[in-house]
Amino acid sequence: MPIFDAGVVASSLVASSLGALSWLGRQGTRALALSVFVGIALPLLAAVFKHVFLEALLALLTLAFLRVDPASLLKQFRRPGLVIAASLWTLIAVPALMCGVALAFGLPVASEALFLALVLQAVAPPIIGSPALAALMGLDAALSLATLIVATASTPLTVPLLASLFAGPALEISPFWLGIKLLAMLAGTAIVAYAVRRAKGADWVARHSGPIDGLSVIVLFVFAIGLMDGVGRHILTQPLLVGALTLFVYALSMVLIVMTCVIFHKAGRSSALALGLAVGSRNMGLMVGAAGSAVPELTWLYFAVAQFPIYTLPHALRPLIHRWIEPRILPPGTSGVRRGADQ
């Protein structure tokens, strides 16, 4: 009669769980695209996940710190030219370009609420999940994370100046408390990631890169579904408006991605694409949260619709990205995520 061995069963369960997480990590962009539609189709689930918005942000940033090799990240800061250039592009040049074009076309006169939404999007740093998305797509996650850190840390200085310049008194942001919150988030999650890497070792993190990517997918899934809270109702009551905004945000994201790739093409394809996805996916939620109840309803709707390209474009563009970068930088026989992260 076979003897029940609890240790063998536990080891088998752990191995199965790690395998499932690794598989999920490989399906990352598909899961993110699906999460948007799940959030719209299941409004009750979206409402529940909305309550863990901050927790999902912190977990996502912790996994991003943990996933990136510290040596690669340190290398970016030792040669800060590219990081500084990317940060200036996303924090200064892009807002000036977006808001300048909107002013030239008279958007403030046509719709002050929509112009405010565009200003909030323009002055925002990249989304916190941009390094995780870069890792999932096999791109330069270290550069994406380094740019995110510089851009987010600079936000308390750049956002009030640019928002007051373009939006005027319609938006009030406290740079002090916003800066304290952002620095606490970055420092806290970095410390947690460092503690895990210190306790487990770099080899352990490298061996478990697949499960770590799987955890990132789960957190991003929760995050994206929560952001869709209330979108389904607007689709039913204002379908033409939602459709027009959807076309606009997709076109805007693609323009920002292409422009960024062209400007930074000398940095290499993996780096240029990582920056393009980061610049095209801006953390408007942070800006809307800081603005508070003064934000008009149309601005809130634009914020929700602006999440569509963030979570669906990576899946749609992934085949093109892989065909573009593999002939140049990806040696055969290595994993997709690791190849991109090493660049």
mmCIF file of C-alpha atoms in Angstrom:
data_model
loop_
_atom_site.group_PDB
_atom_site.id
_atom_site.type_symbol
_atom_site.label_atom_id
_atom_site.label_comp_id
_atom_site.label_asym_id
_atom_site.label_seq_id
_atom_site.Cartn_x
_atom_site.Cartn_y
_atom_site.Cartn_z
ATOM 1 C CA MET A 1 0.000 0.000 0.000
ATOM 2 C CA PRO A 2 1.573 3.344 -1.016
ATOM 3 C CA ILE A 3 2.598 5.657 1.812
ATOM 4 C CA PHE A 4 1.325 9.238 1.668
ATOM 5 C CA ASP A 5 4.306 11.592 1.590
ATOM 6 C CA ALA A 6 3.260 15.133 2.466
ATOM 7 C CA GLY A 7 6.646 16.519 1.411
ATOM 8 C CA VAL A 8 6.376 15.037 -2.067
ATOM 9 C CA VAL A 9 2.839 16.347 -2.461
ATOM 10 C CA ALA A 10 3.869 19.822 -1.313
ATOM 11 C CA SER A 11 6.840 19.878 -3.694
ATOM 12 C CA SER A 12 4.590 18.768 -6.543
ATOM 13 C CA LEU A 13 2.075 21.522 -5.755
ATOM 14 C CA VAL A 14 4.811 24.156 -5.605
ATOM 15 C CA ALA A 15 6.275 22.981 -8.922
ATOM 16 C CA SER A 16 2.833 23.001 -10.533
ATOM 17 C CA SER A 17 2.119 26.504 -9.218
ATOM 18 C CA LEU A 18 5.433 27.835 -10.501
ATOM 19 C CA GLY A 19 4.787 26.218 -13.868
ATOM 20 C CA ALA A 20 1.334 27.773 -14.045
ATOM 21 C CA LEU A 21 2.734 31.210 -13.200
ATOM 22 C CA SER A 22 5.450 30.849 -15.835
ATOM 23 C CA TRP A 23 2.826 29.893 -18.432
ATOM 24 C CA LEU A 24 0.709 32.885 -17.407
ATOM 25 C CA GLY A 25 3.746 35.136 -17.748
ATOM 26 C CA ARG A 26 4.140 33.991 -21.345
ATOM 27 C CA GLN A 27 0.488 34.887 -21.999
ATOM 28 C CA GLY A 28 0.889 38.324 -20.457
ATOM 29 C CA THR A 29 -0.215 40.592 -23.282
ATOM 30 C CA ARG A 30 -3.228 38.377 -24.072
ATOM 31 C CA ALA A 31 -4.325 38.474 -20.420
ATOM 32 C CA LEU A 32 -3.979 42.262 -20.291
ATOM 33 C CA ALA A 33 -6.068 42.730 -23.420
ATOM 34 C CA LEU A 34 -8.704 40.387 -22.016
ATOM 35 C CA SER A 35 -8.806 42.235 -18.688
ATOM 36 C CA VAL A 36 -10.222 45.382 -20.307
ATOM 37 C CA PHE A 37 -13.193 43.493 -21.749
ATOM 38 C CA VAL A 38 -13.701 41.532 -18.522
ATOM 39 C CA GLY A 39 -13.861 44.796 -16.574
ATOM 40 C CA ILE A 40 -16.507 46.187 -18.926
ATOM 41 C CA ALA A 41 -18.550 42.971 -19.053
ATOM 42 C CA LEU A 42 -18.441 42.365 -15.281
ATOM 43 C CA PRO A 43 -19.074 45.733 -13.613
ATOM 44 C CA LEU A 44 -19.475 44.189 -10.155
ATOM 45 C CA LEU A 45 -16.010 42.634 -10.397
ATOM 46 C CA ALA A 46 -14.601 45.949 -11.615
ATOM 47 C CA ALA A 47 -16.159 47.720 -8.636
ATOM 48 C CA VAL A 48 -14.569 45.214 -6.244
ATOM 49 C CA PHE A 49 -11.110 45.453 -7.812
ATOM 50 C CA LYS A 50 -11.295 49.233 -7.782
ATOM 51 C CA HIS A 51 -10.987 49.112 -3.994
ATOM 52 C CA VAL A 52 -7.521 47.493 -4.220
ATOM 53 C CA PHE A 53 -6.211 50.042 -6.727
ATOM 54 C CA LEU A 54 -3.380 51.316 -4.506
ATOM 55 C CA GLU A 55 -2.363 47.831 -3.376
ATOM 56 C CA ALA A 56 -2.138 46.709 -6.996
ATOM 57 C CA LEU A 57 0.052 49.700 -7.844
ATOM 58 C CA LEU A 58 2.465 48.928 -5.006
ATOM 59 C CA ALA A 59 2.649 45.234 -5.844
ATOM 60 C CA LEU A 60 3.236 46.019 -9.509
ATOM 61 C CA LEU A 61 6.107 48.390 -8.796
ATOM 62 C CA THR A 62 7.679 45.923 -6.360
ATOM 63 C CA LEU A 63 7.634 43.192 -8.999
ATOM 64 C CA ALA A 64 9.094 45.626 -11.532
ATOM 65 C CA PHE A 65 12.020 46.392 -9.195
ATOM 66 C CA LEU A 66 12.497 42.695 -8.484
ATOM 67 C CA ARG A 67 12.346 41.616 -12.134
ATOM 68 C CA VAL A 68 15.064 43.956 -13.399
ATOM 69 C CA ASP A 69 18.701 43.006 -12.873
ATOM 70 C CA PRO A 70 20.273 45.634 -10.538
ATOM 71 C CA ALA A 71 23.463 45.611 -12.619
ATOM 72 C CA SER A 72 21.474 46.549 -15.725
ATOM 73 C CA LEU A 73 19.597 49.263 -13.843
ATOM 74 C CA LEU A 74 22.811 50.652 -12.333
ATOM 75 C CA LYS A 75 24.367 50.719 -15.792
ATOM 76 C CA GLN A 76 21.567 53.009 -16.965
ATOM 77 C CA PHE A 77 22.279 55.498 -14.167
ATOM 78 C CA ARG A 78 26.040 55.318 -14.679
ATOM 79 C CA ARG A 79 25.425 56.446 -18.250
ATOM 80 C CA PRO A 80 22.530 58.821 -17.565
ATOM 81 C CA GLY A 81 22.404 60.562 -20.921
ATOM 82 C CA LEU A 82 19.722 58.305 -22.393
ATOM 83 C CA VAL A 83 17.639 58.286 -19.201
ATOM 84 C CA ILE A 84 17.782 62.090 -18.918
ATOM 85 C CA ALA A 85 16.925 62.532 -22.596
ATOM 86 C CA ALA A 86 13.993 60.123 -22.325
ATOM 87 C CA SER A 87 12.744 61.837 -19.158
ATOM 88 C CA LEU A 88 12.937 65.304 -20.727
ATOM 89 C CA TRP A 89 11.104 64.002 -23.775
ATOM 90 C CA THR A 90 8.237 62.487 -21.788
ATOM 91 C CA LEU A 91 8.003 65.213 -19.118
ATOM 92 C CA ILE A 92 8.579 68.414 -21.112
ATOM 93 C CA ALA A 93 8.548 67.902 -24.871
ATOM 94 C CA VAL A 94 5.518 65.607 -25.106
ATOM 95 C CA PRO A 95 3.262 67.808 -22.899
ATOM 96 C CA ALA A 96 4.296 70.924 -24.831
ATOM 97 C CA LEU A 97 3.621 69.176 -28.140
ATOM 98 C CA MET A 98 0.248 67.691 -27.142
ATOM 99 C CA CYS A 99 -1.081 70.825 -25.482
ATOM 100 C CA GLY A 100 0.318 73.092 -28.204
ATOM 101 C CA VAL A 101 -1.495 71.151 -30.924
ATOM 102 C CA ALA A 102 -4.711 71.149 -28.869
ATOM 103 C CA LEU A 103 -4.486 74.911 -28.407
ATOM 104 C CA ALA A 104 -3.808 75.420 -32.102
ATOM 105 C CA PHE A 105 -6.985 73.507 -32.981
ATOM 106 C CA GLY A 106 -9.071 75.444 -30.444
ATOM 107 C CA LEU A 107 -9.875 72.479 -28.182
ATOM 108 C CA PRO A 108 -10.212 74.621 -25.006
ATOM 109 C CA VAL A 109 -13.011 76.560 -26.675
ATOM 110 C CA ALA A 110 -14.737 73.463 -28.064
ATOM 111 C CA SER A 111 -14.567 71.461 -24.831
ATOM 112 C CA GLU A 112 -12.817 72.689 -21.702
ATOM 113 C CA ALA A 113 -13.352 69.331 -19.961
ATOM 114 C CA LEU A 114 -11.776 67.396 -22.826
ATOM 115 C CA PHE A 115 -8.845 69.808 -22.962
ATOM 116 C CA LEU A 116 -8.339 69.365 -19.223
ATOM 117 C CA ALA A 117 -8.291 65.609 -19.754
ATOM 118 C CA LEU A 118 -5.658 65.973 -22.462
ATOM 119 C CA VAL A 119 -3.550 68.205 -20.194
ATOM 120 C CA LEU A 120 -3.742 65.646 -17.386
ATOM 121 C CA GLN A 121 -2.660 62.927 -19.792
ATOM 122 C CA ALA A 122 0.142 65.009 -21.271
ATOM 123 C CA VAL A 123 1.799 66.065 -17.996
ATOM 124 C CA ALA A 124 1.574 62.591 -16.401
ATOM 125 C CA PRO A 125 4.629 60.305 -16.119
ATOM 126 C CA PRO A 126 4.561 56.800 -17.648
ATOM 127 C CA ILE A 127 2.320 54.255 -15.958
ATOM 128 C CA ILE A 128 3.874 52.389 -13.045
ATOM 129 C CA GLY A 129 3.400 49.130 -14.926
ATOM 130 C CA SER A 130 5.503 50.200 -17.936
ATOM 131 C CA PRO A 131 8.634 48.273 -16.811
ATOM 132 C CA ALA A 132 6.526 45.163 -16.214
ATOM 133 C CA LEU A 133 4.977 45.508 -19.675
ATOM 134 C CA ALA A 134 8.437 45.968 -21.186
ATOM 135 C CA ALA A 135 9.646 42.793 -19.457
ATOM 136 C CA LEU A 136 6.590 40.850 -20.586
ATOM 137 C CA MET A 137 7.258 41.880 -24.190
ATOM 138 C CA GLY A 138 10.982 41.115 -24.049
ATOM 139 C CA LEU A 139 12.098 44.761 -24.241
ATOM 140 C CA ASP A 140 14.564 46.856 -22.244
ATOM 141 C CA ALA A 141 12.840 46.815 -18.845
ATOM 142 C CA ALA A 142 15.875 48.319 -17.065
ATOM 143 C CA LEU A 143 15.759 51.479 -19.186
ATOM 144 C CA SER A 144 11.985 51.664 -18.811
ATOM 145 C CA LEU A 145 12.286 51.424 -15.024
ATOM 146 C CA ALA A 146 15.114 53.974 -14.843
ATOM 147 C CA THR A 147 13.111 56.450 -16.920
ATOM 148 C CA LEU A 148 10.023 55.780 -14.806
ATOM 149 C CA ILE A 149 11.939 56.536 -11.600
ATOM 150 C CA VAL A 150 13.347 59.831 -12.904
ATOM 151 C CA ALA A 151 10.061 60.902 -14.465
ATOM 152 C CA THR A 152 7.952 60.017 -11.430
ATOM 153 C CA ALA A 153 10.365 61.668 -8.994
ATOM 154 C CA SER A 154 10.297 64.827 -11.144
ATOM 155 C CA THR A 155 6.505 64.899 -11.348
ATOM 156 C CA PRO A 156 5.980 67.126 -8.265
ATOM 157 C CA LEU A 157 8.045 69.809 -9.987
ATOM 158 C CA THR A 158 6.895 69.508 -13.582
ATOM 159 C CA VAL A 159 3.177 68.775 -13.200
ATOM 160 C CA PRO A 160 2.100 71.913 -11.267
ATOM 161 C CA LEU A 161 4.080 74.164 -13.602
ATOM 162 C CA LEU A 162 2.799 72.629 -16.826
ATOM 163 C CA ALA A 163 -0.759 72.102 -15.570
ATOM 164 C CA SER A 164 -1.040 75.708 -14.416
ATOM 165 C CA LEU A 165 0.493 76.902 -17.691
ATOM 166 C CA PHE A 166 -1.954 75.020 -19.919
ATOM 167 C CA ALA A 167 -5.023 74.342 -17.746
ATOM 168 C CA GLY A 168 -4.871 77.444 -15.553
ATOM 169 C CA PRO A 169 -6.932 77.596 -12.352
ATOM 170 C CA ALA A 170 -9.154 74.676 -13.443
ATOM 171 C CA LEU A 171 -6.735 72.253 -11.799
ATOM 172 C CA GLU A 172 -5.228 72.406 -8.327
ATOM 173 C CA ILE A 173 -2.359 70.069 -7.414
ATOM 174 C CA SER A 174 -0.345 70.067 -4.194
ATOM 175 C CA PRO A 175 3.235 69.352 -5.277
ATOM 176 C CA PHE A 176 4.390 68.712 -1.710
ATOM 177 C CA TRP A 177 1.947 65.936 -0.833
ATOM 178 C CA LEU A 178 2.116 64.451 -4.315
ATOM 179 C CA GLY A 179 5.900 64.317 -4.033
ATOM 180 C CA ILE A 180 5.755 62.711 -0.584
ATOM 181 C CA LYS A 181 3.359 60.042 -1.829
ATOM 182 C CA LEU A 182 5.370 59.251 -4.944
ATOM 183 C CA LEU A 183 8.681 59.072 -3.108
ATOM 184 C CA ALA A 184 7.163 56.855 -0.421
ATOM 185 C CA MET A 185 5.803 54.482 -3.059
ATOM 186 C CA LEU A 186 9.095 54.269 -4.917
ATOM 187 C CA ALA A 187 11.280 53.955 -1.827
ATOM 188 C CA GLY A 188 9.005 51.448 -0.106
ATOM 189 C CA THR A 189 8.658 49.112 -3.051
ATOM 190 C CA ALA A 190 12.370 49.344 -3.866
ATOM 191 C CA ILE A 191 13.241 48.360 -0.296
ATOM 192 C CA VAL A 192 10.893 45.365 -0.410
ATOM 193 C CA ALA A 193 12.316 44.211 -3.749
ATOM 194 C CA TYR A 194 15.873 44.674 -2.466
ATOM 195 C CA ALA A 195 15.072 42.686 0.674
ATOM 196 C CA VAL A 196 13.686 39.783 -1.376
ATOM 197 C CA ARG A 197 16.668 39.802 -3.728
ATOM 198 C CA ARG A 198 19.061 40.052 -0.780
ATOM 199 C CA ALA A 199 17.401 37.182 1.077
ATOM 200 C CA LYS A 200 16.948 34.856 -1.899
ATOM 201 C CA GLY A 201 19.896 35.862 -4.057
ATOM 202 C CA ALA A 202 20.210 36.993 -7.665
ATOM 203 C CA ASP A 203 20.345 33.404 -8.948
ATOM 204 C CA TRP A 204 17.002 32.599 -7.313
ATOM 205 C CA VAL A 205 15.405 35.675 -8.914
ATOM 206 C CA ALA A 206 16.833 34.718 -12.319
ATOM 207 C CA ARG A 207 15.534 31.146 -12.010
ATOM 208 C CA HIS A 208 12.077 32.385 -11.039
ATOM 209 C CA SER A 209 11.793 35.123 -13.665
ATOM 210 C CA GLY A 210 8.884 33.248 -15.283
ATOM 211 C CA PRO A 211 6.760 33.011 -12.111
ATOM 212 C CA ILE A 212 7.572 36.641 -11.308
ATOM 213 C CA ASP A 213 6.231 37.630 -14.728
ATOM 214 C CA GLY A 214 3.145 35.532 -13.996
ATOM 215 C CA LEU A 215 2.551 37.428 -10.754
ATOM 216 C CA SER A 216 2.927 40.698 -12.681
ATOM 217 C CA VAL A 217 0.214 39.553 -15.069
ATOM 218 C CA ILE A 218 -2.146 38.745 -12.195
ATOM 219 C CA VAL A 219 -1.596 42.154 -10.597
ATOM 220 C CA LEU A 220 -1.969 43.965 -13.916
ATOM 221 C CA PHE A 221 -5.162 41.979 -14.536
ATOM 222 C CA VAL A 222 -6.661 43.160 -11.238
ATOM 223 C CA PHE A 223 -5.460 46.703 -11.860
ATOM 224 C CA ALA A 224 -6.939 46.910 -15.372
ATOM 225 C CA ILE A 225 -10.309 45.439 -14.395
ATOM 226 C CA GLY A 226 -10.625 47.932 -11.538
ATOM 227 C CA LEU A 227 -9.963 50.822 -13.897
ATOM 228 C CA MET A 228 -12.950 49.797 -16.039
ATOM 229 C CA ASP A 229 -15.441 50.509 -13.259
ATOM 230 C CA GLY A 230 -18.353 52.472 -14.765
ATOM 231 C CA VAL A 231 -17.190 52.290 -18.398
ATOM 232 C CA GLY A 232 -19.935 49.858 -19.451
ATOM 233 C CA ARG A 233 -22.639 52.285 -18.353
ATOM 234 C CA HIS A 234 -21.168 55.066 -20.500
ATOM 235 C CA ILE A 235 -20.933 52.734 -23.502
ATOM 236 C CA LEU A 236 -24.673 52.049 -23.240
ATOM 237 C CA THR A 237 -25.729 55.658 -22.669
ATOM 238 C CA GLN A 238 -23.164 57.529 -24.833
ATOM 239 C CA PRO A 239 -21.929 55.088 -27.509
ATOM 240 C CA LEU A 240 -20.937 57.711 -30.120
ATOM 241 C CA LEU A 241 -18.921 59.732 -27.611
ATOM 242 C CA VAL A 242 -17.150 56.658 -26.264
ATOM 243 C CA GLY A 243 -16.425 55.488 -29.818
ATOM 244 C CA ALA A 244 -14.956 58.843 -30.837
ATOM 245 C CA LEU A 245 -12.799 59.035 -27.713
ATOM 246 C CA THR A 246 -11.617 55.463 -28.272
ATOM 247 C CA LEU A 247 -10.454 56.206 -31.814
ATOM 248 C CA PHE A 248 -8.694 59.339 -30.609
ATOM 249 C CA VAL A 249 -6.778 57.709 -27.731
ATOM 250 C CA TYR A 250 -5.609 54.834 -29.941
ATOM 251 C CA ALA A 251 -4.389 57.254 -32.600
ATOM 252 C CA LEU A 252 -2.652 59.409 -29.985
ATOM 253 C CA SER A 253 -0.910 56.415 -28.418
ATOM 254 C CA MET A 254 0.361 55.181 -31.775
ATOM 255 C CA VAL A 255 1.657 58.641 -32.705
ATOM 256 C CA LEU A 256 3.557 58.931 -29.414
ATOM 257 C CA ILE A 257 5.006 55.410 -29.767
ATOM 258 C CA VAL A 258 6.178 55.974 -33.346
ATOM 259 C CA MET A 259 7.621 59.426 -32.624
ATOM 260 C CA THR A 260 9.526 58.121 -29.617
ATOM 261 C CA CYS A 261 10.922 55.161 -31.547
ATOM 262 C CA VAL A 262 12.104 57.465 -34.328
ATOM 263 C CA ILE A 263 13.740 59.917 -31.928
ATOM 264 C CA PHE A 264 15.511 57.225 -29.884
ATOM 265 C CA HIS A 265 16.264 54.722 -32.663
ATOM 266 C CA LYS A 266 20.027 55.097 -32.151
ATOM 267 C CA ALA A 267 19.657 53.639 -28.643
ATOM 268 C CA GLY A 268 18.699 50.284 -30.175
ATOM 269 C CA ARG A 269 15.397 48.741 -31.116
ATOM 270 C CA SER A 270 14.672 47.150 -27.732
ATOM 271 C CA SER A 271 15.365 50.419 -25.885
ATOM 272 C CA ALA A 272 13.469 52.590 -28.369
ATOM 273 C CA LEU A 273 10.388 50.358 -28.223
ATOM 274 C CA ALA A 274 10.478 50.196 -24.412
ATOM 275 C CA LEU A 275 10.547 53.992 -24.290
ATOM 276 C CA GLY A 276 7.847 54.248 -26.940
ATOM 277 C CA LEU A 277 5.447 52.053 -24.984
ATOM 278 C CA ALA A 278 6.215 53.992 -21.793
ATOM 279 C CA VAL A 279 5.644 57.401 -23.392
ATOM 280 C CA GLY A 280 2.457 56.188 -25.071
ATOM 281 C CA SER A 281 1.057 54.840 -21.769
ATOM 282 C CA ARG A 282 0.758 57.717 -19.325
ATOM 283 C CA ASN A 283 -0.301 57.558 -15.672
ATOM 284 C CA MET A 284 -3.389 59.723 -15.974
ATOM 285 C CA GLY A 285 -4.891 58.023 -12.937
ATOM 286 C CA LEU A 286 -2.289 59.642 -10.720
ATOM 287 C CA MET A 287 -3.187 63.057 -12.089
ATOM 288 C CA VAL A 288 -6.938 62.555 -11.796
ATOM 289 C CA GLY A 289 -6.514 61.316 -8.240
ATOM 290 C CA ALA A 290 -4.507 64.402 -7.335
ATOM 291 C CA ALA A 291 -7.063 66.729 -8.952
ATOM 292 C CA GLY A 292 -9.902 65.374 -6.787
ATOM 293 C CA SER A 293 -13.595 66.136 -7.219
ATOM 294 C CA ALA A 294 -12.996 69.202 -9.399
ATOM 295 C CA VAL A 295 -12.532 66.984 -12.468
ATOM 296 C CA PRO A 296 -15.570 67.120 -14.834
ATOM 297 C CA GLU A 297 -17.433 63.943 -15.801
ATOM 298 C CA LEU A 298 -16.122 64.023 -19.374
ATOM 299 C CA THR A 299 -12.565 64.120 -18.016
ATOM 300 C CA TRP A 300 -13.270 61.011 -15.942
ATOM 301 C CA LEU A 301 -14.697 59.247 -18.998
ATOM 302 C CA TYR A 302 -11.634 60.133 -21.066
ATOM 303 C CA PHE A 303 -9.411 58.736 -18.315
ATOM 304 C CA ALA A 304 -11.222 55.393 -18.452
ATOM 305 C CA VAL A 305 -11.214 55.167 -22.243
ATOM 306 C CA ALA A 306 -7.522 56.122 -22.326
ATOM 307 C CA GLN A 307 -6.781 52.803 -20.610
ATOM 308 C CA PHE A 308 -7.902 50.815 -23.694
ATOM 309 C CA PRO A 309 -4.694 51.243 -25.735
ATOM 310 C CA ILE A 310 -2.506 50.776 -22.645
ATOM 311 C CA TYR A 311 -3.768 47.219 -22.152
ATOM 312 C CA THR A 312 -4.602 46.153 -25.709
ATOM 313 C CA LEU A 313 -1.828 47.641 -27.850
ATOM 314 C CA PRO A 314 0.948 45.490 -26.318
ATOM 315 C CA HIS A 315 -0.859 42.340 -27.459
ATOM 316 C CA ALA A 316 -1.692 43.788 -30.871
ATOM 317 C CA LEU A 317 1.859 45.035 -31.471
ATOM 318 C CA ARG A 318 3.734 42.088 -29.983
ATOM 319 C CA PRO A 319 4.116 40.084 -33.251
ATOM 320 C CA LEU A 320 5.387 43.179 -35.078
ATOM 321 C CA ILE A 321 7.765 44.028 -32.251
ATOM 322 C CA HIS A 322 9.233 40.530 -32.151
ATOM 323 C CA ARG A 323 9.773 40.482 -35.915
ATOM 324 C CA TRP A 324 11.429 43.892 -35.706
ATOM 325 C CA ILE A 325 13.861 43.204 -32.855
ATOM 326 C CA GLU A 326 14.722 39.512 -33.268
ATOM 327 C CA PRO A 327 16.847 39.753 -36.425
ATOM 328 C CA ARG A 328 19.105 42.340 -34.785
ATOM 329 C CA ILE A 329 19.476 41.584 -31.090
ATOM 330 C CA LEU A 330 17.971 38.254 -30.128
ATOM 331 C CA PRO A 331 20.287 35.230 -30.291
ATOM 332 C CA PRO A 332 18.541 31.905 -30.973
ATOM 333 C CA GLY A 333 17.701 29.565 -28.136
ATOM 334 C CA THR A 334 17.058 32.180 -25.423
ATOM 335 C CA SER A 335 13.792 33.191 -23.792
ATOM 336 C CA GLY A 336 11.923 36.224 -25.041
ATOM 337 C CA VAL A 337 11.691 38.143 -21.781
ATOM 338 C CA ARG A 338 15.280 37.546 -20.796
ATOM 339 C CA ARG A 339 16.589 38.526 -24.214
ATOM 340 C CA GLY A 340 14.849 41.868 -24.069
ATOM 341 C CA ALA A 341 15.754 42.559 -20.467
ATOM 342 C CA ASP A 342 19.431 42.053 -21.198
ATOM 343 C CA GLN A 343 19.548 44.754 -23.823
#
